[in-house]
Amino acid sequence: MAGRAPGRRGAPAGQGRRFGVVVARFHEPITVRLLEGALAALRDHGAADAAIDVTWVPGAFEIPQVALRLARSGRFDALICLGVVIRGETPHFEHVAREAARGIQEVALATGVPTTFGVVTAESEAQAWDRAGGKVGNRGEEAALAALELVGLMARLPVRAKGRGRRGRGR
Ligand code: INI
């Protein structure tokens, strides 16, 4: 089970922060469980309901497109991406799973907005349920905890100083 996210000076990590959750409808009964896990973790860490925005997309493949738009809006401190991709069900499992993972990381790197990966990739539906509040935890909760931790971490890390790019180094 994932640990608890540290806050600022004792404040809950989610207090005063805005979170976007992007969740895929494909395998909706399971993604709903991931969403419940994520929302519970955010609330548990002080995030207000009004500061949590949930956006549904058709499938995991569409998550990065929508996450990118949300990240660029400047309205969110972090994004949490949720979906379920099951190998047994489709020959294009590999494409959907790979592109979801690659795209989500790209959103984070391109925008600097912490964007976490709560997409379950499983061999079977039973395995997916195990990771959505079953015997192997809840990947939605874990992705929310990671987002909470990154929000605090990013606030403490240095940002690139003005004029300190390649030209600014002077050598
Ligand atoms: N989308 C998923 O989120 N999970 C899956 O397991 C899945 N399968 O099996 O195909 C899936 N496909 C849909 C895909 O994400 C897109 O929505 C679709 O290809 C339209 O772009």
XYZ file of N, CA and C and ligand atoms in Angstrom:
534
model
N 0.841 -1.201 0.000
C 0.000 0.000 0.000
C 0.877 1.252 0.000
N 0.475 2.251 -0.783
C 1.271 3.466 -0.869
C 1.199 4.251 0.439
N 2.234 5.044 0.687
C 2.282 5.826 1.924
C 1.456 7.096 1.820
N 1.511 7.893 2.871
C 0.754 9.138 2.878
C 1.620 10.272 2.354
N 0.985 11.211 1.662
C 1.729 12.313 1.073
C 1.979 13.392 2.116
N 3.243 13.836 2.255
C 3.528 14.875 3.235
C 3.001 16.229 2.773
N 2.530 17.050 3.711
C 2.030 18.370 3.368
C 3.026 19.453 3.696
N 2.624 20.725 3.498
C 3.504 21.849 3.829
C 3.319 22.215 5.283
N 4.387 22.235 6.034
C 4.346 22.660 7.445
C 3.150 22.059 8.165
N 2.938 20.786 7.959
C 1.873 20.100 8.677
C 0.507 20.202 8.026
N 0.348 21.109 7.030
C -0.955 21.228 6.362
C -1.165 20.007 5.476
N -2.411 19.568 5.320
C -2.653 18.446 4.405
C -2.175 18.813 2.997
N -1.578 17.834 2.310
C -0.939 18.114 1.015
C -1.903 18.630 -0.046
N -3.175 18.293 0.088
C -4.130 18.697 -0.947
C -4.818 20.023 -0.682
N -4.605 20.576 0.500
C -5.312 21.811 0.872
C -4.904 22.977 -0.020
N -5.892 23.663 -0.580
C -5.607 24.826 -1.423
C -5.083 24.476 -2.805
N -5.047 23.204 -3.148
C -4.555 22.769 -4.466
C -5.724 22.372 -5.360
N -5.481 22.443 -6.678
C -6.533 22.069 -7.645
C -6.078 20.836 -8.428
N -6.956 19.881 -8.516
C -6.628 18.615 -9.162
C -7.594 18.314 -10.304
N -7.039 17.858 -11.407
C -7.854 17.359 -12.507
C -7.702 15.848 -12.583
N -8.823 15.150 -12.718
C -8.773 13.701 -12.874
C -9.332 13.385 -14.263
N -8.541 12.687 -15.063
C -8.993 12.264 -16.384
C -9.224 10.760 -16.324
N -10.431 10.321 -16.595
C -10.764 8.907 -16.401
C -11.451 8.342 -17.647
N -10.995 7.157 -18.037
C -11.525 6.518 -19.252
C -12.808 5.739 -18.941
N -13.762 5.814 -19.889
C -15.030 5.071 -19.747
C -14.875 3.594 -20.104
N -13.899 3.250 -20.914
C -13.684 1.848 -21.295
C -13.459 1.044 -20.011
N -14.168 -0.066 -19.859
C -14.145 -0.843 -18.609
C -14.623 0.023 -17.436
N -15.705 0.741 -17.689
C -16.186 1.730 -16.708
C -16.447 1.171 -15.305
N -17.029 -0.040 -15.158
C -17.241 -0.512 -13.784
C -15.940 -0.552 -12.976
N -14.825 -0.815 -13.677
C -13.539 -0.883 -12.959
C -12.945 0.518 -12.813
N -13.062 1.342 -13.846
C -12.459 2.685 -13.723
C -13.194 3.522 -12.668
N -14.489 3.226 -12.461
C -15.218 3.918 -11.390
C -14.563 3.636 -10.038
N -14.115 2.420 -9.851
C -13.436 2.061 -8.583
C -12.106 2.815 -8.447
N -11.401 2.952 -9.568
C -10.143 3.725 -9.529
C -10.445 5.176 -9.162
N -11.508 5.694 -9.765
C -11.895 7.086 -9.482
C -12.247 7.247 -8.000
N -13.003 6.306 -7.461
C -13.366 6.374 -6.038
C -12.116 6.380 -5.158
N -11.152 5.535 -5.517
C -9.905 5.482 -4.746
C -9.153 6.802 -4.812
N -9.112 7.389 -6.011
C -8.398 8.665 -6.182
C -9.093 9.778 -5.404
N -10.411 9.852 -5.515
C -11.149 10.927 -4.830
C -11.015 10.802 -3.311
N -11.072 9.569 -2.826
C -10.943 9.361 -1.372
C -9.576 9.835 -0.892
N -8.527 9.528 -1.657
C -7.172 9.942 -1.253
C -7.044 11.469 -1.275
N -7.588 12.103 -2.302
C -7.492 13.569 -2.388
C -8.226 14.225 -1.222
N -9.451 13.746 -0.957
C -10.238 14.330 0.155
C -9.547 14.076 1.481
N -9.018 12.879 1.616
C -8.335 12.500 2.859
C -7.135 13.403 3.136
N -6.594 13.982 2.088
C -5.423 14.856 2.226
C -5.792 16.329 2.064
N -7.043 16.653 2.295
C -7.435 18.054 2.408
C -7.911 18.742 1.152
N -7.988 18.025 0.028
C -8.475 18.674 -1.195
C -9.989 18.889 -1.087
N -10.439 20.081 -1.458
C -11.874 20.379 -1.424
C -12.544 19.791 -2.658
N -13.788 19.361 -2.514
C -14.514 18.807 -3.666
C -14.546 19.806 -4.825
N -14.726 21.088 -4.503
C -14.808 22.110 -5.552
C -13.479 22.289 -6.285
N -12.419 21.767 -5.712
C -11.094 21.908 -6.326
C -10.695 20.648 -7.094
N -11.651 19.736 -7.232
C -11.372 18.499 -7.988
C -12.296 18.453 -9.198
N -11.693 18.364 -10.365
C -12.435 18.382 -11.614
C -12.284 17.019 -12.300
N -13.376 16.331 -12.549
C -13.303 15.004 -13.176
C -13.746 15.096 -14.634
N -12.915 14.612 -15.546
C -13.245 14.626 -16.978
C -13.205 13.197 -17.515
N -14.311 12.756 -18.109
C -14.372 11.405 -18.675
C -13.969 11.443 -20.148
N -13.248 10.419 -20.570
C -12.868 10.282 -21.985
C -13.260 8.871 -22.443
N -13.336 8.638 -23.764
C -13.809 7.323 -24.232
C -12.930 6.154 -23.766
N -11.613 6.266 -23.982
C -10.729 5.160 -23.629
C -9.379 5.684 -23.200
N -8.505 4.770 -22.774
C -7.185 5.173 -22.283
C -6.380 5.894 -23.363
N -6.620 5.538 -24.618
C -5.873 6.176 -25.708
C -6.113 7.689 -25.745
N -7.302 8.113 -25.340
C -7.653 9.540 -25.392
C -7.181 10.316 -24.160
N -6.712 9.626 -23.136
C -6.340 10.322 -21.893
C -5.296 11.421 -22.133
N -4.187 11.122 -22.843
C -3.155 12.166 -22.976
C -3.645 13.414 -23.710
N -4.496 13.246 -24.711
C -4.975 14.406 -25.470
C -5.708 15.378 -24.561
N -6.545 14.812 -23.703
C -7.351 15.653 -22.812
C -6.500 16.163 -21.649
N -5.616 15.322 -21.151
C -4.738 15.757 -20.055
C -3.868 16.933 -20.515
N -3.396 16.876 -21.751
C -2.557 17.960 -22.267
C -3.330 19.280 -22.273
N -4.581 19.213 -22.747
C -5.405 20.433 -22.772
C -5.599 20.983 -21.353
N -5.874 20.087 -20.424
C -6.097 20.525 -19.038
C -4.810 21.085 -18.437
N -3.688 20.428 -18.705
C -2.415 20.901 -18.154
C -2.099 22.301 -18.674
N -2.362 22.519 -19.945
C -2.052 23.827 -20.538
C -3.008 24.924 -20.093
N -4.136 24.547 -19.511
C -5.118 25.550 -19.089
C -4.593 26.389 -17.924
N -3.602 25.870 -17.200
C -3.077 26.589 -16.038
C -3.989 26.508 -14.828
N -5.033 25.691 -14.905
C -6.015 25.637 -13.807
C -5.706 24.566 -12.766
N -4.704 23.732 -13.044
C -4.508 22.591 -12.139
C -3.080 22.527 -11.599
N -2.978 22.123 -10.340
C -1.658 21.880 -9.747
C -1.156 20.496 -10.111
N -2.082 19.576 -10.371
C -1.685 18.218 -10.767
C -2.850 17.530 -11.466
N -2.496 16.569 -12.285
C -3.502 15.765 -12.989
C -3.291 14.298 -12.644
N -4.398 13.577 -12.571
C -4.366 12.149 -12.256
C -5.100 11.430 -13.385
N -4.413 10.497 -14.016
C -4.988 9.825 -15.192
C -5.357 8.384 -14.842
N -6.602 8.016 -15.126
C -7.109 6.707 -14.715
C -7.702 5.943 -15.898
N -7.368 4.672 -15.984
C -7.931 3.842 -17.042
C -7.624 2.379 -16.772
N -8.209 1.524 -17.591
C -7.966 0.083 -17.483
C -7.775 -0.461 -18.888
N -6.658 -1.129 -19.117
C -6.406 -1.775 -20.402
C -6.135 -3.253 -20.132
N -6.931 -4.116 -20.793
C -6.834 -5.551 -20.510
C -6.343 -6.291 -21.757
N -5.256 -7.029 -21.571
C -4.611 -7.684 -22.709
C -5.527 -8.684 -23.415
N -6.256 -9.461 -22.629
C -7.071 -10.515 -23.213
C -8.110 -10.033 -24.205
N -8.472 -8.753 -24.145
C -9.651 -8.313 -24.869
C -9.383 -7.750 -26.249
N -8.168 -7.450 -26.577
C -7.949 -6.790 -27.866
C -6.529 -6.985 -28.371
N -6.391 -7.176 -29.669
C -5.031 -7.248 -30.210
C -4.324 -5.901 -30.154
N -5.060 -4.803 -30.043
C -4.346 -3.525 -29.980
C -4.092 -3.059 -28.544
N -4.164 -4.001 -27.610
C -3.799 -3.745 -26.218
C -2.457 -3.011 -26.123
N -1.476 -3.568 -26.851
C -0.115 -3.002 -26.749
C -0.107 -1.530 -27.136
N -0.811 -1.207 -28.220
C -0.822 0.183 -28.697
C -1.498 1.100 -27.682
N -2.660 0.660 -27.217
C -3.414 1.496 -26.283
C -2.607 1.703 -24.994
N -2.063 0.616 -24.447
C -1.326 0.713 -23.182
C -0.065 1.563 -23.350
N 0.669 1.299 -24.435
C 1.931 2.019 -24.635
C 1.696 3.508 -24.867
N 0.717 3.814 -25.706
C 0.476 5.219 -26.022
C -0.096 5.980 -24.833
N -0.884 5.301 -24.025
C -1.405 5.966 -22.824
C -0.237 6.329 -21.896
N 0.653 5.366 -21.663
C 1.788 5.605 -20.762
C 2.715 6.687 -21.329
N 3.057 6.537 -22.603
C 3.977 7.495 -23.224
C 3.363 8.903 -23.230
N 2.093 8.957 -23.613
C 1.426 10.258 -23.718
C 1.288 10.952 -22.371
N 0.989 10.190 -21.345
C 0.818 10.791 -20.014
C 2.148 11.365 -19.517
N 3.217 10.615 -19.710
C 4.530 11.130 -19.314
C 4.886 12.377 -20.132
N 4.524 12.366 -21.393
C 4.829 13.507 -22.259
C 4.108 14.768 -21.776
N 2.876 14.600 -21.326
C 2.137 15.753 -20.792
C 2.895 16.351 -19.615
N 3.349 15.476 -18.716
C 4.073 15.957 -17.536
C 5.345 16.682 -17.940
N 6.110 16.084 -18.845
C 7.403 16.663 -19.210
C 7.241 17.939 -20.035
N 6.233 17.972 -20.885
C 6.055 19.125 -21.765
C 5.492 20.327 -21.024
N 4.704 20.084 -19.989
C 4.013 21.198 -19.331
C 4.559 21.508 -17.937
N 5.234 20.552 -17.322
C 5.696 20.758 -15.947
C 4.595 20.548 -14.917
N 3.408 20.217 -15.370
C 2.315 19.939 -14.421
C 2.397 18.462 -14.035
N 2.573 18.156 -12.749
C 2.622 16.752 -12.343
C 1.396 16.007 -12.871
N 1.659 14.923 -13.576
C 0.581 14.163 -14.219
C 0.863 12.694 -13.952
N 0.018 12.052 -13.180
C 0.367 10.715 -12.704
C -0.433 9.630 -13.415
N 0.115 8.426 -13.323
C -0.313 7.286 -14.139
C -1.106 6.294 -13.295
N -2.405 6.362 -13.422
C -3.264 5.410 -12.709
C -3.989 4.525 -13.704
N -3.253 4.099 -14.721
C -3.838 3.216 -15.730
C -3.421 1.784 -15.415
N -4.406 0.939 -15.149
C -4.136 -0.465 -14.873
C -3.935 -1.183 -16.199
N -2.814 -1.877 -16.335
C -2.630 -2.754 -17.496
C -2.610 -4.175 -16.950
N -3.556 -4.992 -17.413
C -3.735 -6.308 -16.808
C -3.896 -7.384 -17.876
N -3.621 -8.602 -17.457
C -3.756 -9.749 -18.364
C -5.213 -10.189 -18.482
N -5.991 -9.922 -17.448
C -7.376 -10.388 -17.420
C -8.221 -9.400 -16.618
N -9.545 -9.543 -16.747
C -10.433 -8.654 -15.998
C -10.258 -8.882 -14.488
N -10.064 -10.147 -14.098
C -9.887 -10.443 -12.669
C -8.671 -9.707 -12.115
N -7.599 -9.712 -12.890
C -6.383 -9.010 -12.460
C -6.638 -7.502 -12.342
N -7.435 -6.982 -13.267
C -7.741 -5.544 -13.221
C -8.538 -5.211 -11.953
N -9.516 -6.050 -11.620
C -10.281 -5.805 -10.382
C -9.370 -5.841 -9.154
N -8.399 -6.756 -9.177
C -7.465 -6.844 -8.036
C -6.761 -5.518 -7.791
N -6.551 -4.744 -8.867
C -5.800 -3.487 -8.770
C -6.711 -2.269 -8.656
N -7.980 -2.522 -8.534
C -8.959 -1.419 -8.443
C -9.731 -1.519 -7.134
N -8.993 -1.712 -6.066
C -9.628 -1.823 -4.746
C -9.709 -3.258 -4.274
N -9.133 -4.186 -5.029
C -9.117 -5.591 -4.635
C -7.865 -5.925 -3.856
N -7.382 -7.162 -4.051
C -6.307 -7.624 -3.167
C -4.937 -7.007 -3.447
N -4.796 -6.283 -4.560
C -3.487 -5.651 -4.839
C -3.579 -4.128 -4.693
N -4.562 -3.654 -3.980
C -4.665 -2.209 -3.735
C -5.514 -1.504 -4.763
N -5.337 -0.189 -4.834
C -6.130 0.613 -5.769
C -5.190 1.579 -6.489
N -4.987 1.313 -7.775
C -4.052 2.149 -8.550
C -4.526 3.603 -8.643
N -5.821 3.823 -8.532
C -6.330 5.196 -8.542
C -5.887 5.947 -7.294
N -5.999 5.283 -6.169
C -5.546 5.881 -4.905
C -4.042 6.157 -4.980
N -3.291 5.189 -5.499
C -1.832 5.351 -5.574
C -1.453 6.517 -6.487
N -2.182 6.663 -7.598
C -1.880 7.768 -8.522
C -2.212 9.111 -7.872
N -3.270 9.153 -7.070
C -3.625 10.396 -6.375
C -2.572 10.727 -5.317
N -2.095 9.712 -4.589
C -1.053 9.949 -3.581
C 0.228 10.449 -4.238
N 0.544 9.892 -5.396
C 1.739 10.350 -6.120
C 1.568 11.812 -6.542
N 0.366 12.174 -6.996
C 0.106 13.567 -7.405
C 0.244 14.501 -6.203
N -0.303 14.102 -5.071
C -0.204 14.926 -3.857
C 1.255 15.140 -3.468
N 2.031 14.081 -3.535
C 3.445 14.190 -3.173
C 4.194 15.091 -4.159
N 3.917 14.926 -5.449
C 4.629 15.730 -6.452
C 4.289 17.209 -6.353
N 3.042 17.522 -6.020
C 2.660 18.928 -5.878
C 3.534 19.605 -4.811
N 3.703 18.934 -3.689
C 4.537 19.498 -2.624
C 5.998 19.538 -3.020
N 6.448 18.475 -3.667
C 7.848 18.383 -4.078
C 8.190 19.468 -5.098
N 7.352 19.643 -6.098
C 7.621 20.641 -7.144
C 7.687 22.048 -6.556
N 6.864 22.285 -5.539
C 6.855 23.615 -4.923
C 8.177 23.887 -4.197
N 8.850 22.821 -3.761
C 10.118 22.992 -3.029
C 11.341 22.991 -3.936
N 11.209 22.415 -5.121
C 12.368 22.303 -6.019
C 12.653 23.637 -6.696
N 13.925 23.872 -7.046
C 14.244 25.133 -7.735
C 13.648 25.157 -9.130
N 13.301 26.369 -9.588
C 12.879 26.533 -10.974
C 14.071 27.086 -11.750
N 14.050 26.996 -13.066
C 15.162 27.502 -13.874
C 15.250 29.009 -13.717
N 16.445 29.483 -13.356
C 16.609 30.920 -13.135
C 16.611 31.662 -14.461
N 16.108 32.906 -14.448
C 16.105 33.744 -15.644
C 17.532 34.003 -16.090
N 17.767 33.919 -17.416
C 19.086 34.239 -17.950
C 20.135 33.188 -17.657
N 19.714 32.036 -17.145
C 20.693 30.993 -16.840
C 20.600 29.835 -17.821
N 20.101 30.104 -19.017
C 20.079 29.091 -20.061
C 21.460 28.977 -20.667
N 21.585 28.342 -21.831
C 22.898 28.158 -22.472
C 23.652 29.455 -22.604
N 22.948 30.520 -23.057
C 23.618 31.794 -23.287
C 24.052 32.435 -21.971
N 23.247 32.239 -20.905
C 23.495 32.932 -19.650
C 24.695 32.387 -18.874
N 25.213 31.205 -19.275
C 26.276 30.618 -18.452
C 27.617 31.327 -18.650
N 27.769 32.025 -19.761
C 28.955 32.837 -19.955
C 30.178 32.083 -20.435
N 30.106 30.743 -20.586
C 31.270 30.008 -21.098
C 30.824 29.087 -22.223
N -9.442 1.463 -24.180
C -9.207 1.223 -22.872
O -9.203 2.168 -22.069
N -8.972 -0.023 -22.435
C -8.959 -1.105 -23.275
O -8.729 -2.248 -22.789
C -9.210 -0.885 -24.641
N -9.267 -1.994 -25.547
O -9.225 -3.128 -25.074
O -9.356 -1.819 -26.733
C -9.440 0.433 -25.087
N -9.666 0.709 -26.397
C -10.233 1.947 -26.827
C -9.171 3.014 -27.049
O -8.685 3.503 -25.814
C -9.767 4.200 -27.805
O -10.807 4.761 -27.059
C -10.299 3.806 -29.196
O -9.310 3.110 -29.934
C -10.709 5.065 -29.985
O -9.602 5.925 -30.195
